[in-house]
Each structure stands twice: as structure tokens, then as C-alpha cells.
Amino acid sequence: MIKALKDTRAGGVLPTEEKLKTDFVTLSSHQLRTPLSAIKWFIEILLTQRAGKLNKKQIDYIKEIQRSNERAIALVNDLLQVSRVQEGKLHLDTAEADLAQLVEEAVDAHRSLMTNNNISFHLEIINGPLPIIVVDRVKIRRVISNLLNNAVKYTPRGGSVRVVVKKEPRELVCSFSDTGVGIPVDEQEQLFQRFFRGSNVSKIQPDGTGLGLYIAKSLVEAHKGKIWFESEEGKGTTFYLSLPTTRK
Amino acid sequence: MENLNPKKILVVEDEPSILKAVVEVLGMHGYQVFSATDGEHGLALASEVKPDLVLLDLILPGKNGFEVLKELKSTVGLSDIPVIISSNLGDEEEVQQGLKLGAADYLIKADYDLDEVVKIVAKNLKPA
């Protein structure tokens, strides 16, 4: 990457036209991160109020800028992850992990959002204790977080989200059920495609990128696992994540 | 009370806005901050001021961050200074290369709050 960036800066030519195409998203995403970092950090400095006291309205507006900037950073990070997948550069840093613990960490990060939206939550472990699995903890936590986040985001106030982790003979299966808007039948086949967003969810969350599930599927498949779902529009969706166990 | 013997931090960063933000916040936390906007100048300044820690960008005009890191780690008197790579490159290969060359830590700027950057700096400084 550092060489490719140098070539670009020097006005040089990348090895082939094809390489230029595949590098384009990666290069531009990396380049976008720099101004986004500067915006992020100056917002932070402004909010410390060391540069001067801010009134309530100013703080509110700066926080709006901050939220938008964080969304832009998340989008750039997603694009980078997608290009890593496409270039076959997905690297797994595997170690022993406790799936229940990874789920609990993701749940903790979503608790305040669930409380704010008055969503009831249940977590159940079936056939425990669970065996230790060997995964890239950061990447699997990201998948779990993505599935849980979707469940919470697309469930109306007063609904419920249920997570079940179940030990099967050769795998651990984790399900995320919500009482949300569901996925229209004619759109279900496209759900894991890049940039695809359901017609009903775009109305609820206009700022999604349509990359989360594509990335989740790539990460799960890199672990030789599976991801699938069942859904009924207007009633809810259950996503399933299965990961092979290495010990019986 | 003013710190009469502040720790010295050298920031090697070519993006003026990023540099300004980092210098500002490290200064707020009582560090004595030195800055360089390219690798050559960074190395010269490191020899001159013997910083307690270096915050090093990777994409720099002239010598890149990896080259600067390699030189720092092979120079007597500078090799023990903890170096934190602060970059927006974050592919596994870059992180691994940085750590292999002796970086104490690797942070991706867009993913870290300044507050976290300050904590990482503090964590990697050797006790006085």
C-alpha cells in the first residue's frame, strides 16, 4: 500500500490498468481517512471547550457534525474491508475464544440503545457450557455486533430482541431474532449483496451503507462458518450464525 | 503546578491539520512537543532532542515511516525510544511490518479519539 500511494503521489503509473482499478477504492479510502481524522480530532478539541466556552446550541450542532463524520469514517472503513475481501487480503488473527463472551460484549455495547428504544432483550445459552472455539475475535465480534445492531435498529419501540447461542454436535449456532420490520420476500435473495438495502429499512435508517451483511458473510465464510436468515415482513427476522467447533 | 521536567514527544507528521491537532492536545497534557513534517527532519530532530517517545506517521515525503523507524531502531542512543506508528494505513501487512521493525504500538488515526491517543502515549512512556 505504501508503495502504491507513493507511486500515485509521484504521478507514476501503477503496474497495470487492472491493478489501478482494484486499488482505486483502497487508495481513495485511505486518502479520505486523513481529512476525516482531522475533522474528528478538532471536533474533540472544540468539545473540550479549552478553545472557548460553547453554548448549548453550538454543542448540539458540533455533535451533529461529529455524528456525520463518524458515519463517514464507518463508511470508509467498510469500503476498505470490502476491498480487502475482494483482493483476497482478509487476514485472520485466530486465537481461542468464548463465543458467549463475544456475544455478551456486543450486547453490553447495545444495552443503552435497547433501553432508550424500550426494547426488551433475552439471551439464552442452550446445551452449555460451550466449547472454546478458534476464531479471529475482532472479526467475529464485528459480525455479532452487526447482526445485533440490525436487530435493534429495525425493531420498533416496545419490540423485543432475543439472542440464543446453542451447542450442536460440530458447531455453535447463534441466532438473533427481532420483532422488526422483516425483509420483503422478493428482496431476500439479494440481502447479502454489496450495497443492497431493503426497501423498507431505507425508510427507517436512510444512512446505512448496505455493506454490513456483505462484510459479515465474508468474515463468517473465512472462518468456514455459515450465515443465513428467516424473515417475514412486518413480523420480524432471525439471523443465524454458525461456527465450526474444533473440539468435540 | 507547572511541570518543570516535561516528557519530550516528537511528532513526525506531514498533514498540517493532523499535526496541529496532535501538537495542541499533547501540549494541553503538559508534554513538550517537537514536530517534523518529513522523515529526514524527524531523524535529525530525534538525534538532537532525544525525545522520550516518537509518534510516527507512515506516509511521509522522502523517507517513509518504516524507513525512519528502521533508522531509529538501528541508531545507538535512539534505539530505546518507544515509537508509536500513527497512520491511516491499517492493512495487516503494515501493522505487522511496523511491529516487526520495533514499533511499540500501532494506531489508525481515523479510529482513535485524541483522548485515546494521549492515553496510548502515556502508556508507552517509560517511567521517569
mmCIF file of C-alpha atoms in Angstrom:
data_model
loop_
_atom_site.group_PDB
_atom_site.id
_atom_site.type_symbol
_atom_site.label_atom_id
_atom_site.label_comp_id
_atom_site.label_asym_id
_atom_site.label_seq_id
_atom_site.Cartn_x
_atom_site.Cartn_y
_atom_site.Cartn_z
ATOM 1 C CA MET A 1 0.000 0.000 0.000
ATOM 2 C CA ILE A 2 2.685 2.487 0.950
ATOM 3 C CA LYS A 3 4.379 1.915 -2.409
ATOM 4 C CA ALA A 4 1.133 2.334 -4.323
ATOM 5 C CA LEU A 5 0.474 5.606 -2.541
ATOM 6 C CA LYS A 6 3.974 6.813 -3.317
ATOM 7 C CA ASP A 7 3.530 5.960 -6.990
ATOM 8 C CA THR A 8 0.296 7.910 -7.070
ATOM 9 C CA ARG A 9 1.792 10.898 -5.320
ATOM 10 C CA ALA A 10 4.774 10.966 -7.629
ATOM 11 C CA GLY A 11 2.442 10.892 -10.633
ATOM 12 C CA GLY A 12 3.841 7.483 -11.501
ATOM 13 C CA VAL A 13 1.950 4.663 -13.154
ATOM 14 C CA LEU A 14 0.685 1.663 -11.218
ATOM 15 C CA PRO A 15 1.723 -1.687 -12.645
ATOM 16 C CA THR A 16 -1.347 -2.424 -14.775
ATOM 17 C CA GLU A 17 -4.658 -0.832 -15.541
ATOM 18 C CA GLU A 18 -6.421 -3.660 -13.766
ATOM 19 C CA LYS A 19 -4.345 -3.105 -10.662
ATOM 20 C CA LEU A 20 -5.242 0.569 -10.812
ATOM 21 C CA LYS A 21 -8.918 -0.347 -10.800
ATOM 22 C CA THR A 22 -8.638 -2.700 -7.839
ATOM 23 C CA ASP A 23 -6.517 -0.239 -5.901
ATOM 24 C CA PHE A 24 -8.764 2.738 -6.565
ATOM 25 C CA VAL A 25 -11.228 2.189 -3.733
ATOM 26 C CA THR A 26 -8.459 1.279 -1.307
ATOM 27 C CA LEU A 27 -6.360 4.303 -2.182
ATOM 28 C CA SER A 28 -9.205 6.784 -2.088
ATOM 29 C CA SER A 29 -10.500 5.340 1.183
ATOM 30 C CA HIS A 30 -7.079 5.674 2.786
ATOM 31 C CA GLN A 31 -6.776 9.218 1.487
ATOM 32 C CA LEU A 32 -10.247 10.105 2.807
ATOM 33 C CA ARG A 33 -9.336 8.912 6.276
ATOM 34 C CA THR A 34 -6.823 11.744 6.728
ATOM 35 C CA PRO A 35 -9.205 14.731 6.439
ATOM 36 C CA LEU A 36 -11.848 12.756 8.352
ATOM 37 C CA SER A 37 -9.344 12.194 11.188
ATOM 38 C CA ALA A 38 -8.532 15.901 11.283
ATOM 39 C CA ILE A 39 -12.253 16.779 11.479
ATOM 40 C CA LYS A 40 -12.752 14.151 14.198
ATOM 41 C CA TRP A 41 -9.886 15.442 16.307
ATOM 42 C CA PHE A 42 -10.710 19.158 16.012
ATOM 43 C CA ILE A 43 -14.333 18.426 16.951
ATOM 44 C CA GLU A 44 -12.974 16.681 20.023
ATOM 45 C CA ILE A 45 -10.755 19.665 20.871
ATOM 46 C CA LEU A 46 -13.682 22.074 20.399
ATOM 47 C CA LEU A 47 -15.871 19.976 22.702
ATOM 48 C CA THR A 48 -13.251 20.109 25.477
ATOM 49 C CA GLN A 49 -14.064 23.862 25.439
ATOM 50 C CA ARG A 50 -10.434 24.721 26.050
ATOM 51 C CA ALA A 51 -10.570 26.904 22.968
ATOM 52 C CA GLY A 52 -13.514 28.817 24.401
ATOM 53 C CA LYS A 53 -16.842 28.180 26.072
ATOM 54 C CA LEU A 54 -19.617 26.885 23.827
ATOM 55 C CA ASN A 55 -23.313 27.479 24.317
ATOM 56 C CA LYS A 56 -25.848 24.638 24.280
ATOM 57 C CA LYS A 57 -26.846 25.172 20.667
ATOM 58 C CA GLN A 58 -23.229 25.246 19.487
ATOM 59 C CA ILE A 59 -22.515 21.990 21.330
ATOM 60 C CA ASP A 60 -25.609 20.446 19.737
ATOM 61 C CA TYR A 61 -24.508 21.490 16.218
ATOM 62 C CA ILE A 62 -20.938 20.289 16.751
ATOM 63 C CA LYS A 63 -22.280 16.928 17.927
ATOM 64 C CA GLU A 64 -24.306 16.712 14.699
ATOM 65 C CA ILE A 65 -21.079 17.263 12.731
ATOM 66 C CA GLN A 66 -19.424 14.620 14.900
ATOM 67 C CA ARG A 67 -22.165 12.064 14.196
ATOM 68 C CA SER A 68 -21.977 12.689 10.450
ATOM 69 C CA ASN A 69 -18.204 12.452 10.496
ATOM 70 C CA GLU A 70 -18.303 9.159 12.419
ATOM 71 C CA ARG A 71 -20.720 7.817 9.782
ATOM 72 C CA ALA A 72 -18.313 8.865 7.038
ATOM 73 C CA ILE A 73 -15.434 7.111 8.844
ATOM 74 C CA ALA A 74 -17.545 3.962 9.266
ATOM 75 C CA LEU A 75 -18.382 4.005 5.550
ATOM 76 C CA VAL A 76 -14.727 4.392 4.559
ATOM 77 C CA ASN A 77 -13.777 1.555 6.928
ATOM 78 C CA ASP A 78 -16.483 -0.634 5.377
ATOM 79 C CA LEU A 79 -15.232 0.156 1.870
ATOM 80 C CA LEU A 80 -11.701 -0.765 2.901
ATOM 81 C CA GLN A 81 -12.933 -4.024 4.387
ATOM 82 C CA VAL A 82 -14.799 -4.810 1.150
ATOM 83 C CA SER A 83 -11.730 -4.190 -0.974
ATOM 84 C CA ARG A 84 -9.656 -6.390 1.335
ATOM 85 C CA VAL A 85 -12.195 -9.150 0.790
ATOM 86 C CA GLN A 86 -12.103 -8.651 -2.970
ATOM 87 C CA GLU A 87 -8.334 -8.617 -3.132
ATOM 88 C CA GLY A 88 -8.203 -11.795 -1.048
ATOM 89 C CA LYS A 89 -6.328 -9.882 1.647
ATOM 90 C CA LEU A 90 -8.582 -10.885 4.503
ATOM 91 C CA HIS A 91 -6.223 -11.941 7.260
ATOM 92 C CA LEU A 92 -7.476 -13.919 10.250
ATOM 93 C CA ASP A 93 -5.672 -13.425 13.523
ATOM 94 C CA THR A 94 -7.041 -16.504 15.257
ATOM 95 C CA ALA A 95 -6.985 -17.382 18.929
ATOM 96 C CA GLU A 96 -9.116 -19.361 21.367
ATOM 97 C CA ALA A 97 -12.359 -17.592 22.176
ATOM 98 C CA ASP A 98 -15.543 -17.992 24.154
ATOM 99 C CA LEU A 99 -18.481 -17.240 21.839
ATOM 100 C CA ALA A 100 -20.811 -16.459 24.752
ATOM 101 C CA GLN A 101 -18.357 -13.833 25.953
ATOM 102 C CA LEU A 102 -18.137 -12.241 22.492
ATOM 103 C CA VAL A 103 -21.941 -12.113 22.390
ATOM 104 C CA GLU A 104 -22.104 -10.565 25.847
ATOM 105 C CA GLU A 105 -19.596 -7.872 24.870
ATOM 106 C CA ALA A 106 -21.722 -6.949 21.847
ATOM 107 C CA VAL A 107 -24.865 -6.980 23.980
ATOM 108 C CA ASP A 108 -23.279 -4.657 26.547
ATOM 109 C CA ALA A 109 -22.410 -2.182 23.795
ATOM 110 C CA HIS A 110 -26.081 -2.147 22.728
ATOM 111 C CA ARG A 111 -27.761 -2.026 26.125
ATOM 112 C CA SER A 112 -28.302 1.720 26.271
ATOM 113 C CA LEU A 113 -29.722 1.774 22.723
ATOM 114 C CA MET A 114 -32.157 -1.020 23.631
ATOM 115 C CA THR A 115 -33.192 0.716 26.838
ATOM 116 C CA ASN A 116 -33.682 4.029 25.024
ATOM 117 C CA ASN A 117 -35.879 2.313 22.425
ATOM 118 C CA ASN A 118 -37.787 0.378 25.076
ATOM 119 C CA ILE A 119 -36.759 -2.936 23.507
ATOM 120 C CA SER A 120 -36.840 -5.990 25.748
ATOM 121 C CA PHE A 121 -33.874 -8.322 25.439
ATOM 122 C CA HIS A 122 -33.273 -12.006 26.209
ATOM 123 C CA LEU A 123 -30.090 -14.017 25.983
ATOM 124 C CA GLU A 124 -30.116 -17.811 26.270
ATOM 125 C CA ILE A 125 -27.356 -20.413 26.157
ATOM 126 C CA ILE A 126 -28.558 -23.900 25.183
ATOM 127 C CA ASN A 127 -26.559 -27.111 25.849
ATOM 128 C CA GLY A 128 -23.860 -25.168 27.702
ATOM 129 C CA PRO A 129 -21.143 -24.947 28.763
ATOM 130 C CA LEU A 130 -19.955 -24.021 25.296
ATOM 131 C CA PRO A 131 -16.657 -25.332 23.944
ATOM 132 C CA ILE A 132 -13.883 -22.872 23.212
ATOM 133 C CA ILE A 133 -13.640 -22.048 19.517
ATOM 134 C CA VAL A 134 -10.688 -20.779 17.485
ATOM 135 C CA VAL A 135 -11.593 -17.568 15.665
ATOM 136 C CA ASP A 136 -10.414 -14.056 14.934
ATOM 137 C CA ARG A 137 -12.076 -12.458 17.942
ATOM 138 C CA VAL A 138 -12.174 -8.927 16.485
ATOM 139 C CA LYS A 139 -13.800 -10.081 13.265
ATOM 140 C CA ILE A 140 -16.360 -12.390 14.884
ATOM 141 C CA ARG A 141 -17.221 -9.708 17.426
ATOM 142 C CA ARG A 142 -17.805 -7.399 14.489
ATOM 143 C CA VAL A 143 -20.190 -9.901 12.864
ATOM 144 C CA ILE A 144 -22.116 -10.402 16.113
ATOM 145 C CA SER A 145 -22.263 -6.680 16.670
ATOM 146 C CA ASN A 146 -23.521 -6.124 13.119
ATOM 147 C CA LEU A 147 -26.316 -8.709 13.463
ATOM 148 C CA LEU A 148 -27.346 -7.421 16.887
ATOM 149 C CA ASN A 149 -27.224 -3.819 15.683
ATOM 150 C CA ASN A 150 -29.503 -4.629 12.739
ATOM 151 C CA ALA A 151 -31.936 -6.415 15.049
ATOM 152 C CA VAL A 152 -32.105 -3.424 17.404
ATOM 153 C CA LYS A 153 -32.139 -0.764 14.655
ATOM 154 C CA TYR A 154 -35.018 -2.279 12.706
ATOM 155 C CA THR A 155 -37.215 -3.187 15.672
ATOM 156 C CA PRO A 156 -39.830 -0.575 16.564
ATOM 157 C CA ARG A 157 -40.122 0.815 20.090
ATOM 158 C CA GLY A 158 -41.572 -1.681 22.534
ATOM 159 C CA GLY A 159 -40.407 -4.693 20.484
ATOM 160 C CA SER A 160 -38.097 -7.474 21.545
ATOM 161 C CA VAL A 161 -34.727 -8.947 20.567
ATOM 162 C CA ARG A 162 -33.670 -12.456 21.521
ATOM 163 C CA VAL A 163 -30.215 -13.982 21.158
ATOM 164 C CA VAL A 164 -29.688 -17.727 21.532
ATOM 165 C CA VAL A 165 -26.342 -19.495 21.488
ATOM 166 C CA LYS A 166 -26.691 -23.247 21.003
ATOM 167 C CA LYS A 167 -24.144 -26.037 21.067
ATOM 168 C CA GLU A 168 -24.655 -28.503 18.213
ATOM 169 C CA PRO A 169 -22.525 -31.618 17.602
ATOM 170 C CA ARG A 170 -19.985 -29.932 15.321
ATOM 171 C CA GLU A 171 -20.781 -26.273 15.552
ATOM 172 C CA LEU A 172 -22.039 -23.410 17.629
ATOM 173 C CA VAL A 173 -25.142 -21.705 16.279
ATOM 174 C CA CYS A 174 -26.005 -18.221 17.371
ATOM 175 C CA SER A 175 -29.387 -16.744 16.444
ATOM 176 C CA PHE A 176 -30.562 -13.141 16.596
ATOM 177 C CA SER A 177 -34.353 -12.773 16.484
ATOM 178 C CA ASP A 178 -36.208 -9.483 16.352
ATOM 179 C CA THR A 179 -39.794 -8.310 16.095
ATOM 180 C CA GLY A 180 -38.787 -5.767 13.474
ATOM 181 C CA VAL A 181 -39.915 -4.778 10.004
ATOM 182 C CA GLY A 182 -38.756 -8.014 8.349
ATOM 183 C CA ILE A 183 -37.398 -8.448 4.830
ATOM 184 C CA PRO A 184 -39.774 -8.426 1.846
ATOM 185 C CA VAL A 185 -39.834 -11.889 0.191
ATOM 186 C CA ASP A 186 -38.819 -10.595 -3.241
ATOM 187 C CA GLU A 187 -35.732 -8.912 -1.763
ATOM 188 C CA GLN A 188 -34.463 -11.775 0.363
ATOM 189 C CA GLU A 189 -32.162 -13.265 -2.264
ATOM 190 C CA GLN A 190 -30.236 -10.037 -2.622
ATOM 191 C CA LEU A 191 -29.707 -9.430 1.064
ATOM 192 C CA PHE A 192 -26.014 -10.365 1.214
ATOM 193 C CA GLN A 193 -25.102 -8.471 -1.937
ATOM 194 C CA ARG A 194 -22.853 -5.437 -1.729
ATOM 195 C CA PHE A 195 -24.703 -2.108 -1.316
ATOM 196 C CA PHE A 196 -28.106 -3.801 -1.198
ATOM 197 C CA ARG A 197 -30.577 -2.302 1.268
ATOM 198 C CA GLY A 198 -34.139 -3.460 1.819
ATOM 199 C CA SER A 199 -36.789 -1.019 0.562
ATOM 200 C CA ASN A 200 -38.457 -0.861 3.993
ATOM 201 C CA VAL A 201 -35.262 -0.378 6.031
ATOM 202 C CA SER A 202 -34.039 2.513 3.866
ATOM 203 C CA LYS A 203 -37.024 4.484 5.132
ATOM 204 C CA ILE A 204 -36.176 3.772 8.790
ATOM 205 C CA GLN A 205 -32.400 4.258 8.554
ATOM 206 C CA PRO A 206 -31.571 6.326 5.460
ATOM 207 C CA ASP A 207 -27.842 6.432 6.198
ATOM 208 C CA GLY A 208 -26.948 2.715 6.042
ATOM 209 C CA THR A 209 -24.340 1.616 3.530
ATOM 210 C CA GLY A 210 -25.605 -1.798 2.518
ATOM 211 C CA LEU A 211 -22.173 -3.251 3.268
ATOM 212 C CA GLY A 212 -22.634 -4.678 6.761
ATOM 213 C CA LEU A 213 -24.144 -8.045 5.816
ATOM 214 C CA TYR A 214 -21.849 -8.492 2.822
ATOM 215 C CA ILE A 215 -18.845 -7.986 5.124
ATOM 216 C CA ALA A 216 -20.381 -10.220 7.825
ATOM 217 C CA LYS A 217 -20.884 -13.051 5.308
ATOM 218 C CA SER A 218 -17.306 -12.718 4.019
ATOM 219 C CA LEU A 219 -15.913 -12.797 7.559
ATOM 220 C CA VAL A 220 -18.019 -15.813 8.584
ATOM 221 C CA GLU A 221 -17.133 -17.753 5.430
ATOM 222 C CA ALA A 222 -13.438 -17.013 6.020
ATOM 223 C CA HIS A 223 -13.949 -18.946 9.290
ATOM 224 C CA LYS A 224 -15.630 -21.818 7.379
ATOM 225 C CA GLY A 225 -18.875 -20.852 9.062
ATOM 226 C CA LYS A 226 -22.325 -20.053 7.692
ATOM 227 C CA ILE A 227 -24.753 -17.181 7.934
ATOM 228 C CA TRP A 228 -28.434 -17.280 6.922
ATOM 229 C CA PHE A 229 -31.814 -15.924 7.915
ATOM 230 C CA GLU A 230 -35.558 -16.446 8.096
ATOM 231 C CA SER A 231 -37.826 -13.474 7.802
ATOM 232 C CA GLU A 232 -41.433 -12.433 7.490
ATOM 233 C CA GLU A 233 -42.234 -8.894 6.503
ATOM 234 C CA GLY A 234 -43.937 -6.978 9.293
ATOM 235 C CA LYS A 235 -43.251 -9.712 11.858
ATOM 236 C CA GLY A 236 -39.527 -9.994 12.255
ATOM 237 C CA THR A 237 -36.291 -11.643 11.248
ATOM 238 C CA THR A 238 -33.949 -14.242 12.687
ATOM 239 C CA PHE A 239 -30.333 -14.311 11.564
ATOM 240 C CA TYR A 240 -28.268 -17.414 12.211
ATOM 241 C CA LEU A 241 -24.522 -17.594 12.526
ATOM 242 C CA SER A 242 -22.783 -20.957 12.760
ATOM 243 C CA LEU A 243 -19.122 -21.516 13.519
ATOM 244 C CA PRO A 244 -17.392 -24.910 13.498
ATOM 245 C CA THR A 245 -16.059 -26.188 16.808
ATOM 246 C CA THR A 246 -12.615 -27.704 16.838
ATOM 247 C CA ARG A 247 -13.155 -29.862 19.918
ATOM 248 C CA LYS A 248 -15.918 -32.367 20.463
ATOM 249 C CA MET B 1 1.636 23.275 39.220
ATOM 250 C CA GLU B 2 3.695 23.604 36.069
ATOM 251 C CA ASN B 3 5.681 20.531 35.135
ATOM 252 C CA LEU B 4 9.329 21.615 35.248
ATOM 253 C CA ASN B 5 10.612 18.485 33.584
ATOM 254 C CA PRO B 6 8.088 17.591 30.921
ATOM 255 C CA LYS B 7 8.466 14.468 28.794
ATOM 256 C CA LYS B 8 9.521 15.232 25.235
ATOM 257 C CA ILE B 9 7.389 13.897 22.391
ATOM 258 C CA LEU B 10 8.479 14.062 18.762
ATOM 259 C CA VAL B 11 5.622 14.034 16.260
ATOM 260 C CA VAL B 12 6.569 13.196 12.669
ATOM 261 C CA GLU B 13 3.530 14.014 10.547
ATOM 262 C CA ASP B 14 3.179 15.701 7.152
ATOM 263 C CA GLU B 15 -0.524 16.609 7.299
ATOM 264 C CA PRO B 16 -0.708 20.133 8.782
ATOM 265 C CA SER B 17 -4.208 19.713 10.293
ATOM 266 C CA ILE B 18 -3.409 16.392 11.947
ATOM 267 C CA LEU B 19 -0.101 17.761 13.225
ATOM 268 C CA LYS B 20 -1.786 20.858 14.636
ATOM 269 C CA ALA B 21 -4.418 18.789 16.488
ATOM 270 C CA VAL B 22 -1.841 16.401 17.973
ATOM 271 C CA VAL B 23 0.569 19.162 18.996
ATOM 272 C CA GLU B 24 -2.311 21.077 20.570
ATOM 273 C CA VAL B 25 -3.615 18.186 22.632
ATOM 274 C CA LEU B 26 -0.211 16.856 23.744
ATOM 275 C CA GLY B 27 0.676 20.406 24.791
ATOM 276 C CA MET B 28 -2.561 20.589 26.801
ATOM 277 C CA HIS B 29 -1.449 17.472 28.666
ATOM 278 C CA GLY B 30 1.855 19.045 29.645
ATOM 279 C CA TYR B 31 4.200 17.389 27.176
ATOM 280 C CA GLN B 32 6.990 19.268 25.429
ATOM 281 C CA VAL B 33 6.229 18.667 21.766
ATOM 282 C CA PHE B 34 8.639 18.762 18.817
ATOM 283 C CA SER B 35 7.444 18.291 15.285
ATOM 284 C CA ALA B 36 8.805 17.363 11.896
ATOM 285 C CA THR B 37 6.936 17.154 8.619
ATOM 286 C CA ASP B 38 9.232 14.711 6.825
ATOM 287 C CA GLY B 39 11.334 11.686 7.680
ATOM 288 C CA GLU B 40 14.785 13.268 7.279
ATOM 289 C CA HIS B 41 13.921 16.180 9.536
ATOM 290 C CA GLY B 42 12.322 13.767 12.006
ATOM 291 C CA LEU B 43 15.521 11.728 12.264
ATOM 292 C CA ALA B 44 17.658 14.860 12.661
ATOM 293 C CA LEU B 45 15.372 16.172 15.374
ATOM 294 C CA ALA B 46 15.357 12.813 17.162
ATOM 295 C CA SER B 47 19.181 12.885 17.361
ATOM 296 C CA GLU B 48 19.132 16.476 18.557
ATOM 297 C CA VAL B 49 16.436 16.416 21.249
ATOM 298 C CA LYS B 50 16.458 12.713 22.244
ATOM 299 C CA PRO B 51 12.678 12.543 22.742
ATOM 300 C CA ASP B 52 11.051 10.232 25.291
ATOM 301 C CA LEU B 53 8.676 8.977 22.613
ATOM 302 C CA VAL B 54 8.097 9.332 18.867
ATOM 303 C CA LEU B 55 4.679 9.455 17.228
ATOM 304 C CA LEU B 56 5.361 8.494 13.633
ATOM 305 C CA ASP B 57 3.220 8.731 10.502
ATOM 306 C CA LEU B 58 3.937 6.260 7.692
ATOM 307 C CA ILE B 59 3.257 8.173 4.501
ATOM 308 C CA LEU B 60 5.816 10.949 4.546
ATOM 309 C CA PRO B 61 7.637 12.857 1.844
ATOM 310 C CA GLY B 62 11.119 11.414 1.221
ATOM 311 C CA LYS B 63 11.842 8.645 3.698
ATOM 312 C CA ASN B 64 8.638 6.866 4.707
ATOM 313 C CA GLY B 65 7.750 5.982 8.284
ATOM 314 C CA PHE B 66 9.070 2.416 8.033
ATOM 315 C CA GLU B 67 12.464 3.704 6.876
ATOM 316 C CA VAL B 68 12.524 6.253 9.691
ATOM 317 C CA LEU B 69 11.598 3.548 12.211
ATOM 318 C CA LYS B 70 14.331 1.246 10.912
ATOM 319 C CA GLU B 71 16.950 4.007 11.261
ATOM 320 C CA LEU B 72 15.782 4.959 14.741
ATOM 321 C CA LYS B 73 15.982 1.354 15.875
ATOM 322 C CA SER B 74 19.497 0.907 14.494
ATOM 323 C CA THR B 75 20.962 4.131 15.878
ATOM 324 C CA VAL B 76 22.849 3.977 19.167
ATOM 325 C CA GLY B 77 21.241 6.323 21.671
ATOM 326 C CA LEU B 78 17.892 6.344 19.843
ATOM 327 C CA SER B 79 17.050 2.661 19.594
ATOM 328 C CA ASP B 80 15.388 2.517 23.026
ATOM 329 C CA ILE B 81 12.947 5.352 22.332
ATOM 330 C CA PRO B 82 9.416 3.944 22.067
ATOM 331 C CA VAL B 83 7.909 4.644 18.658
ATOM 332 C CA ILE B 84 4.161 4.632 18.097
ATOM 333 C CA ILE B 85 3.047 4.424 14.491
ATOM 334 C CA SER B 86 0.139 6.775 13.879
ATOM 335 C CA SER B 87 -1.193 6.181 10.410
ATOM 336 C CA ASN B 88 -4.309 5.835 8.351
ATOM 337 C CA LEU B 89 -2.887 2.757 6.695
ATOM 338 C CA GLY B 90 -4.034 -0.259 8.616
ATOM 339 C CA ASP B 91 -3.734 -3.381 6.492
ATOM 340 C CA GLU B 92 -2.472 -6.374 8.393
ATOM 341 C CA GLU B 93 0.785 -6.309 6.425
ATOM 342 C CA GLU B 94 1.523 -2.731 7.501
ATOM 343 C CA VAL B 95 0.664 -3.356 11.145
ATOM 344 C CA GLN B 96 2.828 -6.493 11.203
ATOM 345 C CA GLN B 97 5.718 -4.760 9.425
ATOM 346 C CA GLY B 98 5.558 -1.868 11.896
ATOM 347 C CA LEU B 99 5.564 -4.128 14.940
ATOM 348 C CA LYS B 100 8.312 -6.315 13.456
ATOM 349 C CA LEU B 101 10.502 -3.260 12.962
ATOM 350 C CA GLY B 102 10.110 -2.481 16.647
ATOM 351 C CA ALA B 103 7.147 -0.113 16.940
ATOM 352 C CA ALA B 104 5.714 -0.160 20.465
ATOM 353 C CA ASP B 105 2.158 0.349 19.230
ATOM 354 C CA TYR B 106 0.189 0.978 16.050
ATOM 355 C CA LEU B 107 -2.838 3.230 15.865
ATOM 356 C CA ILE B 108 -5.148 4.065 12.993
ATOM 357 C CA LYS B 109 -5.881 7.760 13.283
ATOM 358 C CA ALA B 110 -9.461 7.689 11.990
ATOM 359 C CA ASP B 111 -10.392 5.024 14.546
ATOM 360 C CA TYR B 112 -8.992 6.736 17.643
ATOM 361 C CA ASP B 113 -10.166 9.707 19.672
ATOM 362 C CA LEU B 114 -7.396 12.151 20.559
ATOM 363 C CA ASP B 115 -8.053 11.273 24.165
ATOM 364 C CA GLU B 116 -7.188 7.641 23.377
ATOM 365 C CA VAL B 117 -4.039 8.745 21.508
ATOM 366 C CA VAL B 118 -2.922 10.613 24.632
ATOM 367 C CA LYS B 119 -3.582 7.507 26.751
ATOM 368 C CA ILE B 120 -1.521 5.349 24.374
ATOM 369 C CA VAL B 121 1.319 7.887 24.516
ATOM 370 C CA ALA B 122 1.210 7.893 28.339
ATOM 371 C CA LYS B 123 1.124 4.088 28.466
ATOM 372 C CA ASN B 124 4.224 3.766 26.301
ATOM 373 C CA LEU B 125 6.357 6.342 28.062
ATOM 374 C CA LYS B 126 8.991 4.864 30.300
ATOM 375 C CA PRO B 127 8.607 5.804 33.956
ATOM 376 C CA ALA B 128 10.906 8.671 34.959
#
